[in-house]
Coordinates of C-alpha atoms in Angstrom, one line a residue:
Chain A
G1 CA 96.4 99.0 126.8
E2 CA 97.2 98.3 123.1
Q3 CA 100.6 99.4 121.8
V4 CA 101.6 99.6 118.2
E5 CA 105.2 99.8 117.0
Q6 CA 105.8 100.8 113.4
R7 CA 109.0 100.5 111.4
P8 CA 110.9 101.9 109.7
P9 CA 110.3 105.6 110.6
H10 CA 111.8 106.6 107.3
L11 CA 112.0 104.7 104.0
S12 CA 113.5 105.8 100.7
V13 CA 113.2 103.6 97.6
P14 CA 113.8 104.2 93.9
E15 CA 110.9 104.3 91.6
G16 CA 109.8 100.8 90.6
D17 CA 111.1 99.1 93.7
S18 CA 108.9 97.7 96.5
A19 CA 108.5 99.3 99.9
V20 CA 107.6 97.3 103.0
I21 CA 106.3 98.8 106.3
I22 CA 105.7 96.7 109.3
C23 CA 103.7 97.1 112.5
T24 CA 103.6 94.9 115.5
Y25 CA 100.8 95.1 118.1
T26 CA 100.4 93.7 121.6
D27 CA 96.7 92.8 122.2
S28 CA 95.9 89.4 120.8
A29 CA 92.2 90.3 120.8
T30 CA 92.8 93.0 118.2
A31 CA 90.4 92.4 115.3
Y32 CA 90.6 95.2 112.8
F33 CA 93.6 96.5 111.0
Y34 CA 94.0 99.6 108.9
W35 CA 96.5 101.4 106.7
Y36 CA 96.3 105.1 106.2
K37 CA 98.2 107.4 103.8
Q38 CA 98.8 111.1 104.7
E39 CA 100.0 113.4 101.9
P40 CA 101.5 116.8 102.8
G41 CA 98.9 119.2 104.1
A42 CA 96.1 116.7 104.0
G43 CA 94.3 114.4 106.4
L44 CA 94.6 110.7 106.6
Q45 CA 93.2 108.7 103.7
L46 CA 92.2 105.1 104.3
L47 CA 94.1 102.7 102.0
M48 CA 93.0 99.4 103.2
S49 CA 91.3 97.6 106.1
V50 CA 91.4 94.0 107.0
F51 CA 89.6 91.9 109.5
S52 CA 91.5 89.3 111.6
N53 CA 90.2 86.4 109.6
V54 CA 92.1 87.6 106.6
D55 CA 95.8 86.7 106.2
R56 CA 96.4 88.5 102.9
K57 CA 94.7 91.2 101.0
E58 CA 95.7 92.8 97.7
E59 CA 94.3 96.0 96.1
Q60 CA 95.7 98.2 93.4
G61 CA 99.4 97.5 93.9
L62 CA 99.1 97.2 97.7
T63 CA 99.4 94.0 99.7
V64 CA 98.6 93.7 103.4
L65 CA 99.8 90.7 105.3
L66 CA 98.5 89.8 108.7
N67 CA 100.5 87.4 110.9
K68 CA 98.4 86.9 114.0
K69 CA 100.8 84.4 115.6
D70 CA 103.5 87.1 115.7
K71 CA 101.0 90.0 116.0
Q72 CA 102.4 91.6 112.9
L73 CA 100.9 93.6 110.1
S74 CA 102.7 94.7 107.0
L75 CA 102.0 96.9 104.0
N76 CA 103.9 96.2 100.8
L77 CA 103.8 98.7 97.9
T78 CA 104.9 97.0 94.8
A79 CA 106.5 99.0 92.0
A80 CA 106.4 102.3 94.0
H81 CA 106.1 105.6 92.1
P82 CA 106.8 109.1 93.2
G83 CA 103.1 109.7 93.9
D84 CA 103.3 107.1 96.7
S85 CA 105.6 109.4 98.6
A86 CA 103.7 110.2 101.9
V87 CA 103.5 109.3 105.5
Y88 CA 101.9 105.9 106.1
F89 CA 100.2 104.9 109.4
C90 CA 99.0 101.6 110.6
A91 CA 96.1 101.5 113.1
V92 CA 94.4 98.7 115.0
S93 CA 91.2 98.3 116.9
G94 CA 88.9 95.8 118.5
G95 CA 91.0 94.5 121.3
S96 CA 90.1 95.7 124.8
N97 CA 88.4 98.7 123.4
Y98 CA 87.1 100.0 120.1
K99 CA 89.3 103.0 119.8
L100 CA 91.9 103.2 117.1
T101 CA 95.5 102.9 118.2
F102 CA 98.0 104.3 115.6
G103 CA 101.5 103.5 114.9
K104 CA 104.0 106.4 114.8
G105 CA 104.1 106.6 111.0
T106 CA 106.6 105.9 108.2
L107 CA 107.7 108.7 105.9
L108 CA 108.1 107.0 102.5
T109 CA 110.1 108.8 99.8
V110 CA 110.1 107.4 96.2
T111 CA 112.9 108.8 94.1
P112 CA 112.5 109.1 90.3
Chain B
E1 CA 82.5 110.4 100.2
A2 CA 82.5 111.9 103.7
A3 CA 83.4 115.5 103.9
V4 CA 85.1 116.8 107.0
T5 CA 86.3 120.3 107.2
Q6 CA 88.3 122.1 109.9
S7 CA 89.0 125.7 110.7
P8 CA 91.3 127.5 111.1
R9 CA 93.9 125.6 109.2
N10 CA 96.7 127.3 111.0
K11 CA 96.6 129.1 114.4
V12 CA 99.3 130.8 116.5
T13 CA 98.6 131.8 120.1
V14 CA 100.5 132.6 123.2
T15 CA 100.8 130.7 126.4
G16 CA 97.6 131.2 128.5
G17 CA 95.6 132.1 125.4
N18 CA 92.1 130.8 124.6
V19 CA 91.7 128.8 121.4
T20 CA 88.8 127.1 119.7
L21 CA 89.2 124.6 116.9
S22 CA 86.2 123.9 114.7
C23 CA 85.2 120.8 112.8
R24 CA 82.2 120.2 110.6
Q25 CA 81.1 117.0 108.8
T26 CA 78.3 117.0 106.3
N27 CA 77.5 113.3 106.0
S28 CA 75.2 112.8 108.9
H29 CA 77.8 110.8 110.8
N30 CA 77.0 110.0 114.4
Y31 CA 80.5 109.9 115.8
M32 CA 83.2 112.6 115.7
Y33 CA 86.7 112.5 117.1
W34 CA 89.5 114.9 117.9
Y35 CA 93.1 113.7 117.6
R36 CA 96.5 115.3 118.0
Q37 CA 99.4 114.2 115.9
D38 CA 103.0 114.7 117.2
T39 CA 106.2 113.5 115.7
G40 CA 107.1 110.2 117.3
H41 CA 103.6 109.6 118.6
G42 CA 101.3 109.0 115.7
L43 CA 97.7 110.1 116.3
R44 CA 96.3 110.2 119.8
L45 CA 92.6 110.5 120.7
I46 CA 91.7 113.5 122.8
H47 CA 87.9 113.4 122.9
Y48 CA 85.0 111.9 120.9
S49 CA 81.3 112.2 120.7
Y50 CA 78.4 110.1 119.6
G51 CA 75.9 112.8 119.1
A52 CA 74.9 116.4 119.9
G53 CA 75.4 117.1 123.5
N54 CA 77.5 114.0 124.1
L55 CA 81.2 114.0 125.0
Q56 CA 83.5 111.0 125.7
I57 CA 87.0 111.2 127.1
G58 CA 89.8 109.9 124.9
D59 CA 93.3 108.9 125.8
V60 CA 95.0 112.3 126.2
P61 CA 92.2 114.7 127.4
D62 CA 94.2 116.8 129.9
G63 CA 94.0 120.5 129.0
Y64 CA 91.3 120.1 126.5
K65 CA 87.5 120.6 126.5
A66 CA 85.2 119.7 123.7
T67 CA 81.6 120.4 122.8
R68 CA 79.3 118.8 120.2
T69 CA 76.7 121.4 119.5
T70 CA 75.0 119.7 116.6
Q71 CA 75.4 116.5 114.7
E72 CA 77.6 118.3 112.2
D73 CA 79.8 120.5 114.5
F74 CA 82.4 119.4 117.0
F75 CA 84.7 122.0 118.8
L76 CA 87.9 121.6 120.6
L77 CA 88.6 124.2 123.3
L78 CA 92.0 125.1 124.8
E79 CA 91.2 127.5 127.6
L80 CA 94.8 128.1 128.9
A81 CA 97.0 127.0 126.0
S82 CA 100.4 125.8 126.8
P83 CA 103.5 125.2 124.5
S84 CA 103.0 121.4 125.0
Q85 CA 99.8 121.7 123.1
T86 CA 101.6 122.8 119.9
S87 CA 100.6 120.1 117.5
L88 CA 98.7 119.1 114.4
Y89 CA 95.0 118.5 115.3
F90 CA 92.8 116.2 113.2
C91 CA 89.0 115.9 113.4
A92 CA 87.4 112.7 112.1
S93 CA 83.9 111.3 111.8
S94 CA 82.3 107.9 111.4
L95 CA 78.8 106.7 110.9
L96 CA 79.0 103.9 113.4
W97 CA 81.0 103.0 116.5
G98 CA 83.2 100.0 116.6
P99 CA 86.4 98.6 115.2
S100 CA 85.0 98.1 111.7
A101 CA 83.7 101.7 111.5
E102 CA 85.7 103.7 108.9
Q103 CA 86.8 107.1 110.1
F104 CA 87.0 110.0 107.7
F105 CA 89.6 112.7 108.5
G106 CA 89.6 116.4 108.0
P107 CA 92.7 118.2 106.6
G108 CA 94.0 119.2 110.0
T109 CA 94.7 122.4 112.0
R110 CA 98.3 123.3 112.9
L111 CA 98.4 125.0 116.3
T112 CA 101.4 126.8 117.6
V113 CA 101.5 128.0 121.2
L114 CA 104.4 130.4 121.8

């Protein structure tokens, strides 16, 4: 079945710098891609979703890049601020089944 | 916005104990899901349901039962809890099924099995 590798597991950046999180997936039929944010004590909040016909999507300081050739999905937070500190998960769906397959998460810490 | 609530938020039980985790969604979503989250594993799907009385098996169902009593309520049952079931449990709901269906998550229940 689908497997998703997410890296890095931990990421610390100073305020104002960018942060990049990368996921690689295995099923070339995967069609939908998601990024979630989890703040302490809270559930997962959907940040952005992209369909496989999109290579790049930008919203509110976030950029998602999709490289289907390399089966790689990335999230770029430009000008990170302390409020961005959280655990970020990628998730994919639409390959051999419709269930979401999650990466293991990245703990992002933005230092003032 | 979808509202998904879970109770209890924290639970401690002993090995062999009987535990029920509750989830309620108030947005008339058809689909509900139970996940567990463990360090180094991300979220893994335990069970899901597409309506009252329906239950589908997820990816890690062993040791868990679930029941969907109404469209709003989905319960996860651990009848003989084991320490390996110590985890953070999330409930989610979605209106539709399929890869484009956005799932809305509850705040989670932290379960500790001693």
